[in-house]
mmCIF file of C-alpha atoms in Angstrom:
data_model
loop_
_atom_site.group_PDB
_atom_site.id
_atom_site.type_symbol
_atom_site.label_atom_id
_atom_site.label_comp_id
_atom_site.label_asym_id
_atom_site.label_seq_id
_atom_site.Cartn_x
_atom_site.Cartn_y
_atom_site.Cartn_z
ATOM 1 C CA UNK A 1 90.696 107.741 37.984
ATOM 2 C CA UNK A 2 90.703 104.957 40.204
ATOM 3 C CA UNK A 3 89.127 102.209 38.429
ATOM 4 C CA UNK A 4 86.256 100.274 40.789
ATOM 5 C CA UNK A 5 86.885 97.038 41.938
ATOM 6 C CA UNK A 6 83.872 94.285 40.052
ATOM 7 C CA UNK A 7 82.657 90.908 41.148
ATOM 8 C CA UNK A 8 79.700 88.246 40.657
ATOM 9 C CA UNK A 9 76.932 87.876 42.633
ATOM 10 C CA UNK A 10 74.597 85.170 41.538
ATOM 11 C CA UNK A 11 74.241 83.455 38.273
ATOM 12 C CA UNK A 12 71.653 82.173 36.750
ATOM 13 C CA UNK A 13 71.691 79.048 33.958
ATOM 14 C CA UNK A 14 69.710 77.442 31.266
ATOM 15 C CA UNK A 15 71.466 74.734 30.179
ATOM 16 C CA UNK A 16 70.539 71.750 27.694
ATOM 17 C CA UNK A 17 72.330 69.445 30.627
ATOM 18 C CA UNK A 18 71.055 71.390 33.435
ATOM 19 C CA UNK A 19 67.652 73.693 34.367
ATOM 20 C CA UNK A 20 69.235 75.544 37.334
ATOM 21 C CA UNK A 21 72.929 76.442 38.229
ATOM 22 C CA UNK A 22 73.192 73.409 40.796
ATOM 23 C CA UNK A 23 71.816 71.040 37.573
ATOM 24 C CA UNK A 24 74.147 72.447 35.326
ATOM 25 C CA UNK A 25 77.046 72.382 37.413
ATOM 26 C CA UNK A 26 76.707 68.671 38.492
ATOM 27 C CA UNK A 27 76.593 67.866 35.707
ATOM 28 C CA UNK A 28 78.936 68.674 33.821
ATOM 29 C CA UNK A 29 81.414 67.609 36.991
ATOM 30 C CA UNK A 30 80.394 63.891 35.594
ATOM 31 C CA UNK A 31 81.037 63.849 31.975
ATOM 32 C CA UNK A 32 77.071 64.827 31.544
ATOM 33 C CA UNK A 33 76.664 64.969 27.552
ATOM 34 C CA UNK A 34 72.939 66.844 26.866
ATOM 35 C CA UNK A 35 72.610 65.625 22.859
ATOM 36 C CA UNK A 36 70.158 63.468 21.482
ATOM 37 C CA UNK A 37 68.395 63.020 18.590
ATOM 38 C CA UNK A 38 65.290 66.379 18.073
ATOM 39 C CA UNK A 39 62.478 66.135 19.623
ATOM 40 C CA UNK A 40 60.379 69.964 18.465
ATOM 41 C CA UNK A 41 60.372 69.607 15.039
ATOM 42 C CA UNK A 42 60.957 66.941 12.365
ATOM 43 C CA UNK A 43 64.594 66.680 10.969
ATOM 44 C CA UNK A 44 63.605 63.038 8.929
ATOM 45 C CA UNK A 45 64.794 64.839 5.560
ATOM 46 C CA UNK A 46 67.812 66.626 7.606
ATOM 47 C CA UNK A 47 71.167 66.150 7.477
ATOM 48 C CA UNK A 48 71.652 66.190 10.919
ATOM 49 C CA UNK A 49 68.669 65.058 12.987
ATOM 50 C CA UNK A 50 70.224 65.474 16.783
ATOM 51 C CA UNK A 51 71.391 68.578 18.977
ATOM 52 C CA UNK A 52 71.850 69.423 23.101
ATOM 53 C CA UNK A 53 67.986 70.906 22.936
ATOM 54 C CA UNK A 54 66.777 72.607 26.486
ATOM 55 C CA UNK A 55 64.718 69.443 28.769
ATOM 56 C CA UNK A 56 61.231 69.410 29.447
ATOM 57 C CA UNK A 57 61.022 73.472 28.629
ATOM 58 C CA UNK A 58 57.909 74.220 28.962
ATOM 59 C CA UNK A 59 57.177 78.707 28.448
ATOM 60 C CA UNK A 60 53.776 77.772 30.539
ATOM 61 C CA UNK A 61 55.137 77.177 33.489
ATOM 62 C CA UNK A 62 57.290 80.634 33.882
ATOM 63 C CA UNK A 63 54.694 82.975 31.562
ATOM 64 C CA UNK A 64 51.532 83.662 30.812
ATOM 65 C CA UNK A 65 49.731 82.504 27.491
ATOM 66 C CA UNK A 66 50.030 86.937 26.417
ATOM 67 C CA UNK A 67 53.888 86.509 27.203
ATOM 68 C CA UNK A 68 54.477 83.349 25.464
ATOM 69 C CA UNK A 69 52.862 85.092 22.397
ATOM 70 C CA UNK A 70 55.130 88.381 22.906
ATOM 71 C CA UNK A 71 58.698 86.341 23.736
ATOM 72 C CA UNK A 72 60.569 84.963 21.930
ATOM 73 C CA UNK A 73 61.984 81.647 22.688
ATOM 74 C CA UNK A 74 64.774 84.309 23.130
ATOM 75 C CA UNK A 75 63.725 85.523 25.453
ATOM 76 C CA UNK A 76 61.981 83.260 27.177
ATOM 77 C CA UNK A 77 65.361 81.694 27.727
ATOM 78 C CA UNK A 78 66.900 84.741 29.084
ATOM 79 C CA UNK A 79 64.747 86.459 31.424
ATOM 80 C CA UNK A 80 63.999 82.013 33.200
ATOM 81 C CA UNK A 81 67.860 82.212 33.964
ATOM 82 C CA UNK A 82 67.753 86.516 34.941
ATOM 83 C CA UNK A 83 65.371 85.770 37.465
ATOM 84 C CA UNK A 84 67.304 82.143 38.570
ATOM 85 C CA UNK A 85 70.392 85.195 39.131
ATOM 86 C CA UNK A 86 69.149 87.646 40.887
ATOM 87 C CA UNK A 87 66.925 85.540 43.524
ATOM 88 C CA UNK A 88 71.002 84.225 43.708
ATOM 89 C CA UNK A 89 71.904 87.420 44.809
ATOM 90 C CA UNK A 90 69.497 87.981 47.221
ATOM 91 C CA UNK A 91 68.381 91.765 44.892
ATOM 92 C CA UNK A 92 65.478 92.867 45.294
ATOM 93 C CA UNK A 93 64.386 94.855 43.029
ATOM 94 C CA UNK A 94 62.370 97.789 45.007
ATOM 95 C CA UNK A 95 65.979 97.729 47.082
ATOM 96 C CA UNK A 96 68.610 98.664 45.262
ATOM 97 C CA UNK A 97 68.768 102.398 42.988
ATOM 98 C CA UNK A 98 67.275 101.372 39.547
ATOM 99 C CA UNK A 99 69.555 104.122 37.824
ATOM 100 C CA UNK A 100 72.873 102.121 38.126
ATOM 101 C CA UNK A 101 71.374 98.584 37.841
ATOM 102 C CA UNK A 102 72.190 98.508 33.624
ATOM 103 C CA UNK A 103 71.494 95.553 30.871
ATOM 104 C CA UNK A 104 73.709 94.205 28.898
ATOM 105 C CA UNK A 105 72.827 90.983 27.635
ATOM 106 C CA UNK A 106 73.918 89.180 24.189
ATOM 107 C CA UNK A 107 72.366 87.056 21.535
ATOM 108 C CA UNK A 108 74.156 86.196 17.948
ATOM 109 C CA UNK A 109 70.631 86.234 15.704
ATOM 110 C CA UNK A 110 67.978 86.815 18.284
ATOM 111 C CA UNK A 111 64.606 85.701 17.739
ATOM 112 C CA UNK A 112 65.310 83.951 14.535
ATOM 113 C CA UNK A 113 62.441 80.626 15.614
ATOM 114 C CA UNK A 114 60.121 83.841 15.145
ATOM 115 C CA UNK A 115 61.956 85.441 12.070
ATOM 116 C CA UNK A 116 61.773 81.945 9.729
ATOM 117 C CA UNK A 117 57.716 81.279 11.126
ATOM 118 C CA UNK A 118 56.110 85.026 9.847
ATOM 119 C CA UNK A 119 58.081 84.619 6.429
ATOM 120 C CA UNK A 120 57.614 81.155 5.878
ATOM 121 C CA UNK A 121 53.274 81.738 6.927
ATOM 122 C CA UNK A 122 53.646 84.680 5.239
ATOM 123 C CA UNK A 123 54.890 82.065 1.844
ATOM 124 C CA UNK A 124 52.694 79.787 2.705
ATOM 125 C CA UNK A 125 49.299 82.322 3.130
ATOM 126 C CA UNK A 126 50.522 84.180 -0.099
ATOM 127 C CA UNK A 127 48.244 87.066 -0.511
ATOM 128 C CA UNK A 128 49.320 90.416 0.881
ATOM 129 C CA UNK A 129 51.647 90.855 3.579
ATOM 130 C CA UNK A 130 50.398 90.750 7.196
ATOM 131 C CA UNK A 131 51.993 89.601 9.341
ATOM 132 C CA UNK A 132 52.139 89.635 13.545
ATOM 133 C CA UNK A 133 52.300 92.490 15.461
ATOM 134 C CA UNK A 134 55.359 90.831 16.994
ATOM 135 C CA UNK A 135 57.030 90.094 14.949
ATOM 136 C CA UNK A 136 59.596 92.554 14.630
ATOM 137 C CA UNK A 137 60.017 93.004 18.626
ATOM 138 C CA UNK A 138 60.014 89.316 18.847
ATOM 139 C CA UNK A 139 62.843 88.909 16.328
ATOM 140 C CA UNK A 140 65.427 91.657 17.072
ATOM 141 C CA UNK A 141 68.110 90.714 19.488
ATOM 142 C CA UNK A 142 68.113 93.412 21.831
ATOM 143 C CA UNK A 143 64.631 92.935 22.982
ATOM 144 C CA UNK A 144 65.643 90.449 25.513
ATOM 145 C CA UNK A 145 67.900 93.198 27.161
ATOM 146 C CA UNK A 146 64.482 95.729 27.397
ATOM 147 C CA UNK A 147 62.237 93.036 28.364
ATOM 148 C CA UNK A 148 64.890 91.780 31.341
ATOM 149 C CA UNK A 149 65.216 95.812 31.465
ATOM 150 C CA UNK A 150 61.216 96.770 31.847
ATOM 151 C CA UNK A 151 60.002 93.471 34.449
ATOM 152 C CA UNK A 152 62.644 95.052 36.938
ATOM 153 C CA UNK A 153 62.269 98.381 37.021
ATOM 154 C CA UNK A 154 66.802 98.758 35.841
ATOM 155 C CA UNK A 155 67.083 101.877 34.142
ATOM 156 C CA UNK A 156 70.385 102.321 33.585
ATOM 157 C CA UNK A 157 72.545 101.633 30.430
ATOM 158 C CA UNK A 158 70.416 98.862 28.819
ATOM 159 C CA UNK A 159 71.639 97.703 25.131
ATOM 160 C CA UNK A 160 72.683 93.718 23.064
ATOM 161 C CA UNK A 161 75.971 92.719 22.472
ATOM 162 C CA UNK A 162 76.288 91.055 18.853
ATOM 163 C CA UNK A 163 79.607 89.280 17.548
ATOM 164 C CA UNK A 164 78.352 85.803 17.287
ATOM 165 C CA UNK A 165 78.956 83.225 18.865
ATOM 166 C CA UNK A 166 81.531 85.822 21.153
ATOM 167 C CA UNK A 167 78.653 87.983 21.575
ATOM 168 C CA UNK A 168 77.643 86.826 25.323
ATOM 169 C CA UNK A 169 81.258 86.898 26.648
ATOM 170 C CA UNK A 170 81.870 90.982 24.513
ATOM 171 C CA UNK A 171 77.879 91.634 27.071
ATOM 172 C CA UNK A 172 79.898 90.020 30.346
ATOM 173 C CA UNK A 173 84.104 93.135 29.226
ATOM 174 C CA UNK A 174 81.406 95.776 28.748
ATOM 175 C CA UNK A 175 79.647 95.135 32.284
ATOM 176 C CA UNK A 176 82.859 94.545 34.234
ATOM 177 C CA UNK A 177 84.567 97.803 32.299
ATOM 178 C CA UNK A 178 81.545 100.476 33.042
ATOM 179 C CA UNK A 179 81.234 98.988 35.915
ATOM 180 C CA UNK A 180 84.612 99.294 37.004
ATOM 181 C CA UNK A 181 84.100 102.406 35.442
ATOM 182 C CA UNK A 182 81.954 103.838 38.473
ATOM 183 C CA UNK A 183 79.109 104.172 35.381
ATOM 184 C CA UNK A 184 76.717 101.721 36.794
ATOM 185 C CA UNK A 185 76.629 99.544 40.210
ATOM 186 C CA UNK A 186 75.390 96.458 38.982
ATOM 187 C CA UNK A 187 75.003 94.497 35.982
ATOM 188 C CA UNK A 188 73.102 91.650 35.151
ATOM 189 C CA UNK A 189 74.969 90.667 32.215
ATOM 190 C CA UNK A 190 74.008 87.357 29.996
ATOM 191 C CA UNK A 191 73.203 85.784 26.204
ATOM 192 C CA UNK A 192 71.033 83.688 25.062
ATOM 193 C CA UNK A 193 69.721 81.807 22.269
ATOM 194 C CA UNK A 194 67.461 79.377 20.432
ATOM 195 C CA UNK A 195 68.819 78.514 17.313
ATOM 196 C CA UNK A 196 67.455 74.891 16.993
ATOM 197 C CA UNK A 197 64.252 75.015 14.693
ATOM 198 C CA UNK A 198 65.375 74.409 11.097
ATOM 199 C CA UNK A 199 66.254 77.746 10.027
ATOM 200 C CA UNK A 200 69.229 77.043 11.802
ATOM 201 C CA UNK A 201 69.079 73.452 11.652
ATOM 202 C CA UNK A 202 69.312 73.848 8.404
ATOM 203 C CA UNK A 203 71.374 77.128 7.989
ATOM 204 C CA UNK A 204 74.405 75.611 10.233
ATOM 205 C CA UNK A 205 73.920 72.295 8.205
ATOM 206 C CA UNK A 206 74.735 74.358 4.216
ATOM 207 C CA UNK A 207 78.034 75.443 5.799
ATOM 208 C CA UNK A 208 78.369 71.738 6.824
ATOM 209 C CA UNK A 209 79.522 73.970 10.605
ATOM 210 C CA UNK A 210 77.868 71.057 12.776
ATOM 211 C CA UNK A 211 78.260 67.026 13.177
ATOM 212 C CA UNK A 212 76.263 64.566 11.058
ATOM 213 C CA UNK A 213 76.986 61.769 13.717
ATOM 214 C CA UNK A 214 73.208 60.580 13.755
ATOM 215 C CA UNK A 215 73.976 56.881 14.730
ATOM 216 C CA UNK A 216 75.642 58.574 18.683
ATOM 217 C CA UNK A 217 74.815 62.152 18.916
ATOM 218 C CA UNK A 218 76.140 62.003 22.810
ATOM 219 C CA UNK A 219 80.312 61.049 21.640
ATOM 220 C CA UNK A 220 79.278 64.016 18.509
ATOM 221 C CA UNK A 221 81.294 66.951 20.912
ATOM 222 C CA UNK A 222 84.940 65.771 20.245
ATOM 223 C CA UNK A 223 86.709 68.475 21.225
ATOM 224 C CA UNK A 224 90.435 68.106 20.050
ATOM 225 C CA UNK A 225 89.844 64.204 18.613
ATOM 226 C CA UNK A 226 91.138 63.086 15.808
ATOM 227 C CA UNK A 227 87.204 61.943 13.905
ATOM 228 C CA UNK A 228 85.775 65.298 15.275
ATOM 229 C CA UNK A 229 83.415 66.068 12.372
ATOM 230 C CA UNK A 230 82.099 69.819 14.030
ATOM 231 C CA UNK A 231 79.924 71.309 16.611
ATOM 232 C CA UNK A 232 76.872 69.390 18.364
ATOM 233 C CA UNK A 233 74.358 72.608 18.108
ATOM 234 C CA UNK A 234 72.999 73.734 22.120
ATOM 235 C CA UNK A 235 70.722 76.716 22.476
ATOM 236 C CA UNK A 236 69.815 77.640 26.459
ATOM 237 C CA UNK A 237 70.834 81.455 28.672
ATOM 238 C CA UNK A 238 73.391 82.628 31.795
ATOM 239 C CA UNK A 239 73.454 85.333 33.518
ATOM 240 C CA UNK A 240 75.772 86.876 35.254
ATOM 241 C CA UNK A 241 75.280 89.257 38.055
ATOM 242 C CA UNK A 242 78.267 92.128 37.759
ATOM 243 C CA UNK A 243 78.229 94.001 41.175
ATOM 244 C CA UNK A 244 80.907 96.630 42.482
ATOM 245 C CA UNK A 245 82.212 95.803 45.530
ATOM 246 C CA UNK A 246 81.582 98.273 48.032
ATOM 247 C CA UNK A 247 77.968 97.404 46.418
ATOM 248 C CA UNK A 248 78.249 94.104 47.481
ATOM 249 C CA UNK A 249 79.487 94.932 50.923
ATOM 250 C CA UNK A 250 77.233 96.843 52.363
ATOM 251 C CA UNK A 251 74.213 94.604 51.301
ATOM 252 C CA UNK A 252 75.717 91.507 52.238
ATOM 253 C CA UNK A 253 76.015 89.516 49.615
ATOM 254 C CA UNK A 254 77.786 86.504 48.291
ATOM 255 C CA UNK A 255 80.756 86.514 46.173
ATOM 256 C CA UNK A 256 81.778 83.626 43.632
ATOM 257 C CA UNK A 257 84.935 85.765 42.212
ATOM 258 C CA UNK A 258 86.728 88.602 41.233
ATOM 259 C CA UNK A 259 86.069 89.481 37.481
ATOM 260 C CA UNK A 260 89.976 90.848 36.289
ATOM 261 C CA UNK A 261 90.296 91.496 32.360
ATOM 262 C CA UNK A 262 88.525 91.354 29.463
ATOM 263 C CA UNK A 263 89.981 91.033 25.727
ATOM 264 C CA UNK A 264 88.866 91.492 23.015
ATOM 265 C CA UNK A 265 90.962 90.770 19.201
ATOM 266 C CA UNK A 266 89.688 90.168 15.709
ATOM 267 C CA UNK A 267 91.400 87.743 13.126
ATOM 268 C CA UNK A 268 91.155 89.893 10.819
ATOM 269 C CA UNK A 269 91.636 86.674 8.110
ATOM 270 C CA UNK A 270 88.055 84.946 7.278
ATOM 271 C CA UNK A 271 84.467 84.594 7.162
ATOM 272 C CA UNK A 272 84.143 81.278 9.091
ATOM 273 C CA UNK A 273 87.788 79.853 9.706
ATOM 274 C CA UNK A 274 90.536 81.421 12.279
ATOM 275 C CA UNK A 275 93.206 82.235 11.437
ATOM 276 C CA UNK A 276 95.524 78.523 10.825
ATOM 277 C CA UNK A 277 98.255 80.492 14.228
ATOM 278 C CA UNK A 278 95.681 81.666 16.035
ATOM 279 C CA UNK A 279 96.578 85.095 16.058
ATOM 280 C CA UNK A 280 94.108 86.535 16.714
ATOM 281 C CA UNK A 281 93.578 84.238 20.127
ATOM 282 C CA UNK A 282 96.730 85.171 21.263
ATOM 283 C CA UNK A 283 96.083 88.659 21.329
ATOM 284 C CA UNK A 284 92.778 88.174 23.066
ATOM 285 C CA UNK A 285 93.719 86.367 26.128
ATOM 286 C CA UNK A 286 97.312 88.445 25.897
ATOM 287 C CA UNK A 287 95.232 91.095 26.127
ATOM 288 C CA UNK A 288 92.839 90.238 29.192
ATOM 289 C CA UNK A 289 95.750 89.393 30.962
ATOM 290 C CA UNK A 290 97.347 92.594 30.076
ATOM 291 C CA UNK A 291 94.080 94.805 31.435
ATOM 292 C CA UNK A 292 93.782 92.600 34.664
ATOM 293 C CA UNK A 293 97.824 92.913 36.003
ATOM 294 C CA UNK A 294 99.025 89.226 35.045
ATOM 295 C CA UNK A 295 101.194 87.326 33.704
ATOM 296 C CA UNK A 296 100.833 84.350 31.465
ATOM 297 C CA UNK A 297 102.013 82.063 34.308
ATOM 298 C CA UNK A 298 99.765 83.217 36.676
ATOM 299 C CA UNK A 299 96.209 81.184 34.857
ATOM 300 C CA UNK A 300 95.595 78.173 36.531
ATOM 301 C CA UNK A 301 92.378 76.580 33.918
ATOM 302 C CA UNK A 302 91.250 77.949 30.781
ATOM 303 C CA UNK A 303 87.668 77.045 29.743
ATOM 304 C CA UNK A 304 88.392 76.735 25.940
ATOM 305 C CA UNK A 305 86.194 77.833 22.953
ATOM 306 C CA UNK A 306 86.904 74.198 22.339
ATOM 307 C CA UNK A 307 84.355 73.540 19.889
ATOM 308 C CA UNK A 308 85.044 70.027 17.725
ATOM 309 C CA UNK A 309 85.531 71.714 14.447
ATOM 310 C CA UNK A 310 88.011 70.375 11.984
ATOM 311 C CA UNK A 311 90.213 74.018 11.906
ATOM 312 C CA UNK A 312 88.883 75.593 15.083
ATOM 313 C CA UNK A 313 89.990 72.415 17.556
ATOM 314 C CA UNK A 314 94.326 73.417 15.925
ATOM 315 C CA UNK A 315 94.147 76.488 16.004
ATOM 316 C CA UNK A 316 93.337 76.991 19.868
ATOM 317 C CA UNK A 317 96.244 74.729 21.075
ATOM 318 C CA UNK A 318 98.929 75.825 19.574
ATOM 319 C CA UNK A 319 97.697 79.697 20.004
ATOM 320 C CA UNK A 320 97.696 78.922 23.927
ATOM 321 C CA UNK A 321 101.332 76.815 23.518
ATOM 322 C CA UNK A 322 103.046 80.003 21.334
ATOM 323 C CA UNK A 323 101.704 82.711 24.142
ATOM 324 C CA UNK A 324 102.083 80.083 27.644
ATOM 325 C CA UNK A 325 105.081 78.278 26.714
ATOM 326 C CA UNK A 326 106.551 75.635 28.465
ATOM 327 C CA UNK A 327 103.835 77.682 31.691
ATOM 328 C CA UNK A 328 101.356 75.951 28.701
ATOM 329 C CA UNK A 329 101.442 72.275 29.889
ATOM 330 C CA UNK A 330 100.722 73.547 33.728
ATOM 331 C CA UNK A 331 97.397 74.834 32.825
ATOM 332 C CA UNK A 332 94.532 72.651 33.010
ATOM 333 C CA UNK A 333 92.940 72.567 30.004
ATOM 334 C CA UNK A 334 89.152 71.859 28.727
ATOM 335 C CA UNK A 335 86.138 72.165 26.474
ATOM 336 C CA UNK A 336 82.818 72.166 28.160
ATOM 337 C CA UNK A 337 81.020 71.747 24.418
ATOM 338 C CA UNK A 338 81.079 68.247 25.111
ATOM 339 C CA UNK A 339 78.827 68.822 27.082
ATOM 340 C CA UNK A 340 76.805 71.394 26.659
ATOM 341 C CA UNK A 341 77.371 71.563 22.840
ATOM 342 C CA UNK A 342 77.907 74.777 21.061
ATOM 343 C CA UNK A 343 74.778 77.642 22.764
ATOM 344 C CA UNK A 344 76.744 80.520 19.789
ATOM 345 C CA UNK A 345 75.686 83.949 21.430
ATOM 346 C CA UNK A 346 75.430 82.144 24.652
ATOM 347 C CA UNK A 347 77.998 79.746 25.206
ATOM 348 C CA UNK A 348 80.104 83.082 26.411
ATOM 349 C CA UNK A 349 78.062 83.596 28.834
ATOM 350 C CA UNK A 350 77.403 79.374 29.900
ATOM 351 C CA UNK A 351 81.094 79.108 29.852
ATOM 352 C CA UNK A 352 81.914 81.391 32.175
ATOM 353 C CA UNK A 353 79.798 80.126 34.843
ATOM 354 C CA UNK A 354 80.898 77.317 34.947
ATOM 355 C CA UNK A 355 84.349 78.619 34.845
ATOM 356 C CA UNK A 356 83.901 81.237 37.796
ATOM 357 C CA UNK A 357 82.900 77.739 39.523
ATOM 358 C CA UNK A 358 86.527 75.990 38.862
ATOM 359 C CA UNK A 359 87.910 79.343 40.319
ATOM 360 C CA UNK A 360 84.727 79.021 42.983
ATOM 361 C CA UNK A 361 85.372 75.426 44.477
ATOM 362 C CA UNK A 362 88.927 74.308 42.986
ATOM 363 C CA UNK A 363 88.308 71.664 40.329
ATOM 364 C CA UNK A 364 87.444 71.380 37.096
ATOM 365 C CA UNK A 365 85.170 69.567 34.744
ATOM 366 C CA UNK A 366 86.154 67.379 32.305
ATOM 367 C CA UNK A 367 86.920 67.087 28.726
ATOM 368 C CA UNK A 368 84.695 64.050 27.254
ATOM 369 C CA UNK A 369 83.908 62.527 24.432
ATOM 370 C CA UNK A 370 88.149 61.527 23.345
ATOM 371 C CA UNK A 371 89.189 58.668 21.137
ATOM 372 C CA UNK A 372 91.830 59.092 19.071
ATOM 373 C CA UNK A 373 94.598 61.916 19.869
ATOM 374 C CA UNK A 374 94.711 64.507 16.591
ATOM 375 C CA UNK A 375 98.932 64.080 15.700
ATOM 376 C CA UNK A 376 98.334 68.414 14.514
ATOM 377 C CA UNK A 377 97.025 68.864 17.757
ATOM 378 C CA UNK A 378 100.131 68.880 20.842
ATOM 379 C CA UNK A 379 98.491 66.374 22.951
ATOM 380 C CA UNK A 380 100.787 66.974 25.984
ATOM 381 C CA UNK A 381 98.774 69.581 26.696
ATOM 382 C CA UNK A 382 96.154 68.647 30.076
ATOM 383 C CA UNK A 383 92.862 68.448 28.169
ATOM 384 C CA UNK A 384 91.567 67.413 31.297
ATOM 385 C CA UNK A 385 90.224 64.643 29.760
ATOM 386 C CA UNK A 386 87.268 62.050 31.508
ATOM 387 C CA UNK A 387 87.126 62.708 34.601
ATOM 388 C CA UNK A 388 86.868 66.584 36.448
ATOM 389 C CA UNK A 389 90.353 67.784 37.906
ATOM 390 C CA UNK A 390 90.704 68.904 41.733
ATOM 391 C CA UNK A 391 93.863 71.678 42.137
ATOM 392 C CA UNK A 392 93.172 75.235 42.896
ATOM 393 C CA UNK A 393 92.344 77.314 40.872
ATOM 394 C CA UNK A 394 93.683 81.505 41.750
ATOM 395 C CA UNK A 395 93.382 82.703 37.803
ATOM 396 C CA UNK A 396 91.499 81.610 34.773
ATOM 397 C CA UNK A 397 89.976 82.494 31.466
ATOM 398 C CA UNK A 398 87.205 81.773 29.447
ATOM 399 C CA UNK A 399 87.662 82.018 25.047
ATOM 400 C CA UNK A 400 84.767 82.891 23.333
ATOM 401 C CA UNK A 401 85.129 83.013 19.485
ATOM 402 C CA UNK A 402 83.273 83.834 16.216
ATOM 403 C CA UNK A 403 82.294 83.626 13.070
ATOM 404 C CA UNK A 404 83.426 86.998 11.649
ATOM 405 C CA UNK A 405 87.218 86.442 13.195
ATOM 406 C CA UNK A 406 85.440 88.390 16.802
ATOM 407 C CA UNK A 407 87.213 87.058 19.556
ATOM 408 C CA UNK A 408 86.320 87.708 23.633
ATOM 409 C CA UNK A 409 88.182 86.038 26.738
ATOM 410 C CA UNK A 410 87.436 87.249 29.983
ATOM 411 C CA UNK A 411 89.786 87.072 33.406
ATOM 412 C CA UNK A 412 88.496 85.225 36.894
ATOM 413 C CA UNK A 413 89.642 85.663 39.445
ATOM 414 C CA UNK A 414 89.911 83.731 43.520
ATOM 415 C CA UNK A 415 87.981 86.986 45.265
ATOM 416 C CA UNK A 416 89.833 87.753 48.148
ATOM 417 C CA UNK A 417 88.809 90.857 50.474
#
């Protein structure tokens, strides 16, 4: 069968450095760090006391009181970024076929705050178990996708992908595949995460996964730097509208970029550590390029997973050099996590938005907070340190890797008629 072409027609973002896409993009280009001391909880007893929180987010500005009671923060974030993306795409839900529009959403942990608060309150109160009737419907990871479809009446395929930090990238790949197979005309794809709370902070701290640079939070996320000491916990949401090309043309939609490939692989190596030679990362980029019908030398830009962890930041550049050979040194590489922190299950969506905008605008946001070269990393690679880079970007990859060895890579191309 002839596969359909898939394009991006709308974007929505709620991030620690911008509460909408224009602000997010502007902050990325200007190298703004979203890391600050945590304000929403008492962190005085925690080893790490900072994160990349959303700034000035008030659910009352977006939802009525009944909705706030029903929505965990991760669902709130999903609804807000999706509203922006639909508006950006110029979509009137009443003027599309609801049976041909689906929602695929990614989240690594879902309603962690709801789960923690309900269990904590039960432990404090004691006695017979008394839980909120909203406990389960607020907590389950699939509920954001459900609420999006309920609000807009979209009756196409609807589910959630959960693959740790690769969750939303897997969601985007599924959106792409189902549209090109003719199963739908449009998908709302993306991911959200709300893990800046006692359970999220405490859990990642216990793993020694997050930075403890409390004296200087804004420089704590240091991808590819010798003195990196872990990722910075982030939160937020990203939504991308995927659309079949002819469907987009018929309604006169603006087109940001074309989605041309998706790759998925497993490290099959360790629960939390990447394969030291980056074997899973090599395969996932290779699969994405093969799916797209392009060669390694066609790639101009890679938005890396680049978390600022000791092992991950060695394995990924090693994988890039292994796959791309001499062309690796001609690719502009960056890590937007140096500014946003790690949005966990939402990372793939938020970083794909940045990648799409790089393809559209021929400019690559910087990797900030680089101070000292790491001798274990090939520093001849172009990591786009310190300042944005203007260059032609015809083809770009967005890498996302998750605990458990889950790898996903999405390929975006400049749109041509």
